[in-house]
CSV table of C-alpha atoms in Angstrom, one decimal:
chain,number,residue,atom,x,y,z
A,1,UNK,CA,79.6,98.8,113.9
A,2,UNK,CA,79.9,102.1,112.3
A,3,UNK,CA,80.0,103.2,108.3
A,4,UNK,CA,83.8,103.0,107.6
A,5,UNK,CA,84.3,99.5,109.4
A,6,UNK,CA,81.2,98.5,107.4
A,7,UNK,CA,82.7,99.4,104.4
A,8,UNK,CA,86.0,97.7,105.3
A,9,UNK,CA,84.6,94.5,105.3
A,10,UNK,CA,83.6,92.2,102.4
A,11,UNK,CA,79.9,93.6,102.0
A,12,UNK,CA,80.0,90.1,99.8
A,13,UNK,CA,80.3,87.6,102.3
A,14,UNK,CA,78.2,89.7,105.2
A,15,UNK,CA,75.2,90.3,103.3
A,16,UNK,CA,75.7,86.3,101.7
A,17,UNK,CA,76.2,85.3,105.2
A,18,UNK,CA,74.1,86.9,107.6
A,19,UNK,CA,71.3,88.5,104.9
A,20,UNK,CA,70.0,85.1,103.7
A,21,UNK,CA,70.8,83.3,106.3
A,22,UNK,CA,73.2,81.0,104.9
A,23,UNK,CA,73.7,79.4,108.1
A,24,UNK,CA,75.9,80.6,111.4
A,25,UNK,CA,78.6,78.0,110.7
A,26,UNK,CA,82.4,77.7,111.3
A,27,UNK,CA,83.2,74.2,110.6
A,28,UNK,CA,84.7,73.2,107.2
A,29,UNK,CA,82.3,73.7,104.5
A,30,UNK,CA,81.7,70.2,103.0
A,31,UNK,CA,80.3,71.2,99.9
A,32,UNK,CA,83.0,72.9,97.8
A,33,UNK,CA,81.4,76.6,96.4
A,34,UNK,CA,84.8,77.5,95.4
A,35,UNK,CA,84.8,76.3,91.6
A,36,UNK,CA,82.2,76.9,89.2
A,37,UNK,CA,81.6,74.1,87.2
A,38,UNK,CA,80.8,74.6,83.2
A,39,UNK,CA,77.5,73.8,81.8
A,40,UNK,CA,77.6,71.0,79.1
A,41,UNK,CA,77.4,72.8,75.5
A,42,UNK,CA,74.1,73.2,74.6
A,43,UNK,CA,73.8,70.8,71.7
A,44,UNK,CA,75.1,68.2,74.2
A,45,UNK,CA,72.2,69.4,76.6
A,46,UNK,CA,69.7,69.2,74.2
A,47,UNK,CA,70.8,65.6,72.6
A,48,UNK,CA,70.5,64.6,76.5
A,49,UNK,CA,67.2,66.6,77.0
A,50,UNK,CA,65.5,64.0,74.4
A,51,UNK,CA,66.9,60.9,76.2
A,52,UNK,CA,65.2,62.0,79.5
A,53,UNK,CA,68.3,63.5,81.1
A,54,UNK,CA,68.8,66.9,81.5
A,55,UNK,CA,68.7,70.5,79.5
A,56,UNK,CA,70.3,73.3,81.0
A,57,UNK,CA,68.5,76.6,81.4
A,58,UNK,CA,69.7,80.0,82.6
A,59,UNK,CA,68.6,83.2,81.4
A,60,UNK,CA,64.6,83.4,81.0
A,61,UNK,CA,62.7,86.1,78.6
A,62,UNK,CA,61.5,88.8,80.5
A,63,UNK,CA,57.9,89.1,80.9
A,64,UNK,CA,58.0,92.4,83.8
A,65,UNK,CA,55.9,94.1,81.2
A,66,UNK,CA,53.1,91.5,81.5
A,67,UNK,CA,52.5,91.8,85.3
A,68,UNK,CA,50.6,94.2,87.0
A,69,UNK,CA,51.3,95.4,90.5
A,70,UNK,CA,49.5,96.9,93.2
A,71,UNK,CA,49.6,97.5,97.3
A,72,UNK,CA,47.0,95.9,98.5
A,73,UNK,CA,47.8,96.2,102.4
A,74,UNK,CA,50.1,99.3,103.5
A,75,UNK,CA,49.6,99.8,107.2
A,76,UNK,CA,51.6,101.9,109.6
A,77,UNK,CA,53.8,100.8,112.7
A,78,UNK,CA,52.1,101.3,115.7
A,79,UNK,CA,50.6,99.0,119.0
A,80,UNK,CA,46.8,99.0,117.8
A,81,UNK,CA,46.0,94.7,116.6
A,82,UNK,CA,45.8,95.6,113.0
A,83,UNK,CA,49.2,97.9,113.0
A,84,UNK,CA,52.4,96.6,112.9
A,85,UNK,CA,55.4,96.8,116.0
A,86,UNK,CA,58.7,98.1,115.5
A,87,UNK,CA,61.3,97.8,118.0
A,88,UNK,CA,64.7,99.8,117.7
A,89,UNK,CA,67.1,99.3,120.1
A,90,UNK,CA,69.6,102.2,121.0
A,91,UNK,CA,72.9,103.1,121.8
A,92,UNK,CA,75.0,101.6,125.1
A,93,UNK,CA,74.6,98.0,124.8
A,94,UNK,CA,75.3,95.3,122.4
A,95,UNK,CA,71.8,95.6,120.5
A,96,UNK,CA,72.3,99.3,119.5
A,97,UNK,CA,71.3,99.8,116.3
A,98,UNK,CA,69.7,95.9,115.9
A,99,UNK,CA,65.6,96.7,114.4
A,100,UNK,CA,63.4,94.2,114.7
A,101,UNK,CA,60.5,94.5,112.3
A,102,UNK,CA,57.6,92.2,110.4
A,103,UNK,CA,60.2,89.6,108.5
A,104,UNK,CA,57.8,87.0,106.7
A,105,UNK,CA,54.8,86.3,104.7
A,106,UNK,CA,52.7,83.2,103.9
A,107,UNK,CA,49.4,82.6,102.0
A,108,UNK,CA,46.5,80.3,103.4
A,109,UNK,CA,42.9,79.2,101.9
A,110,UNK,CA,41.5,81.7,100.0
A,111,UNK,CA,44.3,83.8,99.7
A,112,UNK,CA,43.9,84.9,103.3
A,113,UNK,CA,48.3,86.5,103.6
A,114,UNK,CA,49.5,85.4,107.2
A,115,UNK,CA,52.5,88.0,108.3
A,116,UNK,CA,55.1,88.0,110.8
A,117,UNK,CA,55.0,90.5,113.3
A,118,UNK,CA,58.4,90.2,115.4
A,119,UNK,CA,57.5,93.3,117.9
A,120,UNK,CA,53.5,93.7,118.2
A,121,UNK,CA,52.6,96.1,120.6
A,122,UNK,CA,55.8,98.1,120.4
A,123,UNK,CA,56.4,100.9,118.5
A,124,UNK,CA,59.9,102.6,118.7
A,125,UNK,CA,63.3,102.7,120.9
A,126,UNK,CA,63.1,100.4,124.0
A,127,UNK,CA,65.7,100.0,126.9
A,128,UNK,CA,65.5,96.7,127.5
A,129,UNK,CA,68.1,94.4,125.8
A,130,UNK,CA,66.5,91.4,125.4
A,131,UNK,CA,66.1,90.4,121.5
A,132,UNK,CA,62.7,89.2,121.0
A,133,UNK,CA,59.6,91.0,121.6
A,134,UNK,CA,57.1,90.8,124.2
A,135,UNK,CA,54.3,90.1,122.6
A,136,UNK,CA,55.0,88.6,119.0
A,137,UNK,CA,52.5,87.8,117.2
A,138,UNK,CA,51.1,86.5,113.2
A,139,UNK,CA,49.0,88.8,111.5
A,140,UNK,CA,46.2,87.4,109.5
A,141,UNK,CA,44.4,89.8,106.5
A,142,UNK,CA,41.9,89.4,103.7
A,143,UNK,CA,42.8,88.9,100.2
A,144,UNK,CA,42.2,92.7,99.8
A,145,UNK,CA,44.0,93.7,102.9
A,146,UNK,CA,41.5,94.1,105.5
A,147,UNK,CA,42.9,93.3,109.0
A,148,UNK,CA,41.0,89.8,110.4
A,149,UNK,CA,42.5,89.1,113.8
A,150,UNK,CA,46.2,88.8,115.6
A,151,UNK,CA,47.8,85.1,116.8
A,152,UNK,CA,50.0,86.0,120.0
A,153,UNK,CA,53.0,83.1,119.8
A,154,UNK,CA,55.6,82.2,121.9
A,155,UNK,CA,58.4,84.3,123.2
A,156,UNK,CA,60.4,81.6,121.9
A,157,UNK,CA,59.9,82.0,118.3
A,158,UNK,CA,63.0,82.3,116.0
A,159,UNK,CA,61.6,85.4,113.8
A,160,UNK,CA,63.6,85.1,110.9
A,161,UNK,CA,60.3,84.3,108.6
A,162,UNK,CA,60.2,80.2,110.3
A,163,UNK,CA,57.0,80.1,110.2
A,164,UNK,CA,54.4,78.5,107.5
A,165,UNK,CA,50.6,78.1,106.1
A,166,UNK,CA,49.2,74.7,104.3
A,167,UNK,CA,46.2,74.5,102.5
A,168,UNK,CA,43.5,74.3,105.4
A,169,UNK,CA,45.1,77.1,107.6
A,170,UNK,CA,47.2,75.2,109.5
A,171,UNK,CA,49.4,77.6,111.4
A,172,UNK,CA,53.4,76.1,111.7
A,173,UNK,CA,55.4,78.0,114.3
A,174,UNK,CA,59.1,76.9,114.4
A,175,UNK,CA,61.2,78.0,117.3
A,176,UNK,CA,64.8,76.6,118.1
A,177,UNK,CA,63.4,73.6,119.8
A,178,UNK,CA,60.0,72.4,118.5
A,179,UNK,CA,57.9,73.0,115.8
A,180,UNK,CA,53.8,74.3,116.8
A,181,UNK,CA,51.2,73.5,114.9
A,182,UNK,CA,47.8,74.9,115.5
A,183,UNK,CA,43.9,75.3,113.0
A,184,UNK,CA,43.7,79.1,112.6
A,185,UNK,CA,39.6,79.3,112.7
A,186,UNK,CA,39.2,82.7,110.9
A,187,UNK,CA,35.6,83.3,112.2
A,188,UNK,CA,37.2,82.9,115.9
A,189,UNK,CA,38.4,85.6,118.3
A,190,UNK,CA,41.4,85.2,119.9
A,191,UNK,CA,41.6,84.2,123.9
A,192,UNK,CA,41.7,86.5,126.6
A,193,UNK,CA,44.2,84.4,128.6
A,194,UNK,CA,46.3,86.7,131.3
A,195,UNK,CA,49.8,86.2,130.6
A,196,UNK,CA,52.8,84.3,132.3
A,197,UNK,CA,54.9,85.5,135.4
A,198,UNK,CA,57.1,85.6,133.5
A,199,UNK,CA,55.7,88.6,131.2
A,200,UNK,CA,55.2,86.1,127.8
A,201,UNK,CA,52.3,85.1,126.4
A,202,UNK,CA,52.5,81.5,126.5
A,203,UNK,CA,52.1,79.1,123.6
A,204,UNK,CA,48.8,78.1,124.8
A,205,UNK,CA,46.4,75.3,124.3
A,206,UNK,CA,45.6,75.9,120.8
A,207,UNK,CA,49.2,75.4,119.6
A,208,UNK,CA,50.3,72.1,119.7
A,209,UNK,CA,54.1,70.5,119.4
A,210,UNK,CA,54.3,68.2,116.9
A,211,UNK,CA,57.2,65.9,115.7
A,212,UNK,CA,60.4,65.6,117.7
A,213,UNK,CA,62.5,67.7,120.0
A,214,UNK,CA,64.8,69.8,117.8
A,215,UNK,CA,68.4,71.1,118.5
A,216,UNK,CA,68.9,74.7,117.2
A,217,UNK,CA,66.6,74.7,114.5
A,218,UNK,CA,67.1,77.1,111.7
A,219,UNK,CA,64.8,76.8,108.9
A,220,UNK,CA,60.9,75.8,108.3
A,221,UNK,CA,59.1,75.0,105.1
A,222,UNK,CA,55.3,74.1,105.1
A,223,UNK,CA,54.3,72.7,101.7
A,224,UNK,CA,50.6,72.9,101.1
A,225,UNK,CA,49.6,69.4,102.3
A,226,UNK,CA,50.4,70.1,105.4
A,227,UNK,CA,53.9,68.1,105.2
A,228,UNK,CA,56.9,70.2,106.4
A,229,UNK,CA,60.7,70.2,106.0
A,230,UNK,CA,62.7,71.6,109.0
A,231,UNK,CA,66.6,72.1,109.3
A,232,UNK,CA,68.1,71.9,112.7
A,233,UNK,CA,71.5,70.5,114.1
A,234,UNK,CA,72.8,67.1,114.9
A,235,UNK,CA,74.6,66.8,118.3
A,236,UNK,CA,77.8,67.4,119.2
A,237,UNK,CA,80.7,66.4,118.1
A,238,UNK,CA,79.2,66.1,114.5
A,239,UNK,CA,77.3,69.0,114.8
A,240,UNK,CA,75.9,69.4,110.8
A,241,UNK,CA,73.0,70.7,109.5
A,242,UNK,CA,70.3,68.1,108.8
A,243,UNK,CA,67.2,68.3,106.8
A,244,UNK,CA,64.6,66.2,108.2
A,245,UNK,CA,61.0,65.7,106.3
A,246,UNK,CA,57.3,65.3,108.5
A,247,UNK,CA,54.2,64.7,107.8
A,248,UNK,CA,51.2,67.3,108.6
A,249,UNK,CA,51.1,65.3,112.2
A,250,UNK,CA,54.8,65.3,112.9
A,251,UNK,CA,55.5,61.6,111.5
A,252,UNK,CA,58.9,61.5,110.3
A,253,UNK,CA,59.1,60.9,106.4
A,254,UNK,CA,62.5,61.8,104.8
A,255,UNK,CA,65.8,63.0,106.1
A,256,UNK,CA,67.2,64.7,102.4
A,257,UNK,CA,70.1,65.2,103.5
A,258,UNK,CA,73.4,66.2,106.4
A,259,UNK,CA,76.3,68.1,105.9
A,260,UNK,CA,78.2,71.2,107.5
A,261,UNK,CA,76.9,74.4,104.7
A,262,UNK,CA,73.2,75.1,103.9
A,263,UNK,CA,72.1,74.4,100.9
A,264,UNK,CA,68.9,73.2,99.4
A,265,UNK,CA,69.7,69.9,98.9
A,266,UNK,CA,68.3,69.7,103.0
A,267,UNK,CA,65.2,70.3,101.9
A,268,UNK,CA,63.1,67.8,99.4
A,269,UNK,CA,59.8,70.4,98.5
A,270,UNK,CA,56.4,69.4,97.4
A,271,UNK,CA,54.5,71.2,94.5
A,272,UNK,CA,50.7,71.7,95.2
A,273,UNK,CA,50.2,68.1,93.7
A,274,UNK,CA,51.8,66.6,96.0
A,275,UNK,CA,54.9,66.2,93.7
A,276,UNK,CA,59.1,66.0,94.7
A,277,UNK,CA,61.3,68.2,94.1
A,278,UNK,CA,65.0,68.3,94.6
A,279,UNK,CA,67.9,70.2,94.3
A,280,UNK,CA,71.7,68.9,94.1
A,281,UNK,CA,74.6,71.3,94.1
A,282,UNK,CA,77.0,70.8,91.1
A,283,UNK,CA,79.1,74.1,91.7
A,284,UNK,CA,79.2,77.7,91.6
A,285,UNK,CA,79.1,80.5,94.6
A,286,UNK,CA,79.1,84.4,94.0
A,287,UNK,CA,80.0,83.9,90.5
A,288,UNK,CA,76.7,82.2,90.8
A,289,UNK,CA,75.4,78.6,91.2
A,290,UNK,CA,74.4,75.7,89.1
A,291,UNK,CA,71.5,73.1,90.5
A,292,UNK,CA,70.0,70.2,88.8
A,293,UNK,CA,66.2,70.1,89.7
A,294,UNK,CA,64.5,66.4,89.9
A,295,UNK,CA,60.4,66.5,90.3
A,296,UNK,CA,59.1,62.7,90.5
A,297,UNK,CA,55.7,61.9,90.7
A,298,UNK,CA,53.6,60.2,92.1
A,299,UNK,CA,54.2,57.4,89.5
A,300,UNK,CA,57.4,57.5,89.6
A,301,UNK,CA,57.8,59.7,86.4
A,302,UNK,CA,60.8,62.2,86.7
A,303,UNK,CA,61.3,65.6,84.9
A,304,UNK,CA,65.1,67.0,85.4
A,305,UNK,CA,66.9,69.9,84.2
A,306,UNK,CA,70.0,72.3,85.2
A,307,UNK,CA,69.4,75.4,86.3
A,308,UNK,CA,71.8,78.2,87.1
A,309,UNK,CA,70.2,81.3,88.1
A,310,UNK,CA,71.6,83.9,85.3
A,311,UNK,CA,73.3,86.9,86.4
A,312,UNK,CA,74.2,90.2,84.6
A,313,UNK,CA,77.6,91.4,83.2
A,314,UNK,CA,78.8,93.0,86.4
A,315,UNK,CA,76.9,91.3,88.4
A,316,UNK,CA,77.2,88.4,91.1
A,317,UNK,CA,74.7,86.4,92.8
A,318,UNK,CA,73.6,87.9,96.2
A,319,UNK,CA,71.3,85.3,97.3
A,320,UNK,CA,67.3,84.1,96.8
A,321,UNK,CA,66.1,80.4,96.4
A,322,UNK,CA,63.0,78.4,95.4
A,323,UNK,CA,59.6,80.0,97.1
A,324,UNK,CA,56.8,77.8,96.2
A,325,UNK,CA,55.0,76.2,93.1
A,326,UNK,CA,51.3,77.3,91.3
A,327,UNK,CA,49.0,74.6,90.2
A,328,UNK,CA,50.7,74.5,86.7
A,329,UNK,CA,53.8,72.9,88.6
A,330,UNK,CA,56.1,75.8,87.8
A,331,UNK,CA,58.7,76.4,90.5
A,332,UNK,CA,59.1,80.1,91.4
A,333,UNK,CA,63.0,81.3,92.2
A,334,UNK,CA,63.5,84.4,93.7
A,335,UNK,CA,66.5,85.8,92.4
A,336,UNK,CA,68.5,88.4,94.1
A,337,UNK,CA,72.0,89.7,92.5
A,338,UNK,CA,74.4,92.9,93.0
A,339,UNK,CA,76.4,94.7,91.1
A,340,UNK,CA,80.4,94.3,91.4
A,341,UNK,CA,81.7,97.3,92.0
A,342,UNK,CA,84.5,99.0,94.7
A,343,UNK,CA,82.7,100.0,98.3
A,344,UNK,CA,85.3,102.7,99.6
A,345,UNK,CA,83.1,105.5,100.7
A,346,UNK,CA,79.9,105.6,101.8
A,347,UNK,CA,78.3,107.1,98.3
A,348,UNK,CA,79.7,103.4,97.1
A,349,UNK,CA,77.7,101.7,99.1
A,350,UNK,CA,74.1,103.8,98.3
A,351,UNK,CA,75.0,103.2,95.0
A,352,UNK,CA,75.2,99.2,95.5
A,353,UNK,CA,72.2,99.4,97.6
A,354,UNK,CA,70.4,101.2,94.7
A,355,UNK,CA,71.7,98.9,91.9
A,356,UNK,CA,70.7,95.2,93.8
A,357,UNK,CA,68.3,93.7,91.2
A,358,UNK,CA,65.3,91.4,92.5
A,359,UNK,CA,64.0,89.2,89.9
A,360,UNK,CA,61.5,86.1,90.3
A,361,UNK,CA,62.4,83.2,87.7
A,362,UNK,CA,59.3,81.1,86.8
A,363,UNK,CA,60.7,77.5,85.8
A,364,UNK,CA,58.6,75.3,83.5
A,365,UNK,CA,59.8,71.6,84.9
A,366,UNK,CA,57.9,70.0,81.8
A,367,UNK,CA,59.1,71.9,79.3
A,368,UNK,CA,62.2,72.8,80.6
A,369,UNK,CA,62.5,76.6,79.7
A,370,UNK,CA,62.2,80.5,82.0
A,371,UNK,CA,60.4,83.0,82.3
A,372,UNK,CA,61.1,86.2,84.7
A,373,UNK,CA,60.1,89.6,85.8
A,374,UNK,CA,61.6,92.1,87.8
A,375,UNK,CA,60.3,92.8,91.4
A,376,UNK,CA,60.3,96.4,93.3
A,377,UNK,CA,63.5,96.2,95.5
A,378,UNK,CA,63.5,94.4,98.9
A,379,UNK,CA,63.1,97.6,101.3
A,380,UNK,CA,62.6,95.5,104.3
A,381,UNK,CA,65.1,96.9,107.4
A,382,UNK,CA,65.0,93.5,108.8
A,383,UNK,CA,67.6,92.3,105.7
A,384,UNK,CA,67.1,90.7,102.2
A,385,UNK,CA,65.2,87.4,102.3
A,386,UNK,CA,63.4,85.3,100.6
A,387,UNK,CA,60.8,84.4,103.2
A,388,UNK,CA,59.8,88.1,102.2
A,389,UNK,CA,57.9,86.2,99.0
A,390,UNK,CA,55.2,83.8,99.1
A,391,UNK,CA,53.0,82.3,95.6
A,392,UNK,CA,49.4,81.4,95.4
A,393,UNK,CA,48.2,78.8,93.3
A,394,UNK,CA,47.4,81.0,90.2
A,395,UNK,CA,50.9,82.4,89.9
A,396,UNK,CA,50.3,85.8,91.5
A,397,UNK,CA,53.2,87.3,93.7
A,398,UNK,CA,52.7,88.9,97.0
A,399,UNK,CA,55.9,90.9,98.2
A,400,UNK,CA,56.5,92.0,101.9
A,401,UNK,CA,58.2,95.3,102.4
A,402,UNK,CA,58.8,96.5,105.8
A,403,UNK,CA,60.7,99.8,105.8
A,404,UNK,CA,60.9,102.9,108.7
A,405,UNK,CA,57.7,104.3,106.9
A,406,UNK,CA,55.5,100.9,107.5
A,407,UNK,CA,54.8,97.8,105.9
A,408,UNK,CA,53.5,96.8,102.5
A,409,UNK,CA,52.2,94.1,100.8
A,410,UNK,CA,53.0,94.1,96.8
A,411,UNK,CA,50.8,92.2,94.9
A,412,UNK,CA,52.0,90.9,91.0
A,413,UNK,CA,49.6,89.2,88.7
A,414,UNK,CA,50.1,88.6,85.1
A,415,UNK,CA,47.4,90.9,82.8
């Protein structure tokens, strides 16, 4: 597609669409994102925050100036194990242009950062057309960066960040029909095995398939017990979304919910206690969103609020969603909006590239109130996501940037 027809379109609804992956779909949206609904007045909220109901929060105080940041891996594309692939495909067939690059982080024991490597062993522009790499692979490094081995996967592997760490290193792989599983042993070199006639390196015998056969399967979350929410499609003629909960073996648990649009209410997430949370849609779209949050415990207590991730006079709300919880219980939101403004020439469009603001909202469920800082920018050519952001368990931030220069890892931590 070139510049001007790029600019033609609603950059809105592509980079909604197609950036965060809000979901492939053409059926009749069943949840209605069309009108915003009004938060309660605040004294109302609060009157209802004392009964055990709910309190609305929005904007949070901005605490960027009490983080720190630093780069604590920045390695450069190449085929070596411990460097990064990057496949660009070129002109003359329906690919041109298409980049495929490192698109997701996740954190394991000891703050060991697991990374997505869509093209390992490639550097460059290929001929071939087909979309997924030959060899791709998870990347596994130290706390501090240092390189500790390479996971070849499947050649089936959806890379678009479906892929997730729990507490004991358990590797999840999701691909559009099954969901892997295998115990990353960090001390253990990978096998040597020679690779299928068909050119892939097959899934092998250290990756197993646990829980059921899937049908298009679009989204993975791994919580840190090992339990895992996965979004695939019902059959035809339904054909919805569905949110389905496991266990760490594949046991089913949960289906949250089934409709035609993504939205979080398909997934029910699990803090690092082992605590529920859930998200249900009461209105809102570019204009921004509005969510009440339920956590119930394991007894049965319940802490609920509204949330509507705030947005800027000029602003609307790009995308983002919850990325994981520390051992306080606060929820982390990544928060992604862009300015409003006319896209008629291609300076436009730098300039609304330039002006996207990345923000991580820290949510106190028990007390009910925000906090937020402001995150470097999302450089990564592979498109905005939040599978780009992953939490350990004392709150620090690790940020995955993969731009034409290389790849970094951002780290945040309060002072």
């Amino acid at each position: 597609m070139n510049k001007k027809r790029w600019l033609a379109i609603s950059t809105a609804t592509i980079l909604v669409i197609l950036i965060f992956g809000g979901l492939h779909l053409s059926a009749a949206p069943f949840l209605d994102f069309g009108k915003k609904n009004m938060p309660l007045p605040e004294e109302e909220l609060d009157d209802d925050f004392e009964k055990g109901r709910a309190k609305f929060v929005s904007e949070g105080e901005d605490e960027t100036d009490s983080y720190s940041s630093e780069v604590i891996l920045d390695v450069a594309y190449g085929a070596a194990d411990e460097e990064f692939g990057f496949r660009e495909f070129p002109g003359g067939n329906e690919l041109a242009g298409s980049i495929r690059a490192p698109s997701g982080i996740a954190l394991g024991e000891d703050g060991v950062i697991f990374v997505a490597d869509r093209a390992s062993g490639e550097y460059g522009l290929v001929k071939e057309t087909d979309p997924i790499a030959m060899t791709p692979a998870i990347k596994v490094f130290s706390e501090s960066g240092e390189f500790i081995k390479k996971i070849e996967v499947d050649h089936d592997l959806r890379w678009t960040g479906e892929f997730g760490v729990d507490d004991e290193n358990n590797l999840f792989i999701l691909t559009q029909t099954r969901v892997y599983k295998m115990q990353v042993d960090l001390k253990e070199e990978d096998d040597d095995d020679e690779k299928a006639k068909t050119g892939f390196k097959p899934i092998g015998p250290k990756f197993k398939p646990i829980g059921p056969k899937l049908e298009e399967a679009d989204e993975l979350r791994v919580f840190p017990s090992g339990n895992y929410n996965v979004i695939d499609k019902t059959p035809t003629p339904e054909y919805n979304l569905r949110g389905r909960k496991f266990n760490k073996n594949g046991k089913f648990l949960k289906k949250p919910g089934e409709q035609h649009d993504y939205n979080f209410n398909l997934v029910e997430f699990e803090d690092r206690e082992g605590d529920r949370v859930n998200f249900t849609l009461l209105g809102g779209g570019l204009e921004g969103a509005q969510y009440v949050v339920n956590r119930t415990g394991a007894r049965g207590e319940e802490d609920e609020l509204i949330y509507e991730p705030y947005l800027s006079p000029g602003f609307y709300y790009l995308g983002g969603g919850p990325s994981e919880f520390d051992n306080e219980g606060n929820l982390y939101y990544l928060r992604v909006n862009a300015p409003t403004i006319p896209l008629e020439t291609e300076e436009d469009f730098e300039e609304y590239r330039r002006k996207i603001e990345t923000w991580m909202d820290i949510i106190d469920l028990d007390e009910g109130n925000i906090v937020t800082l402001r995150l470097e920018d999302d450089k990564s050519i592979s498109g905005l996501s939040r599978y780009h952001h992953a939490v350990d368990g004392d709150g620090n931030i690790f940020q995955l940037q993969a731009d034409r220069d290389g790849v970094r890892v951002i780290k945040y931590s309060r002072d």
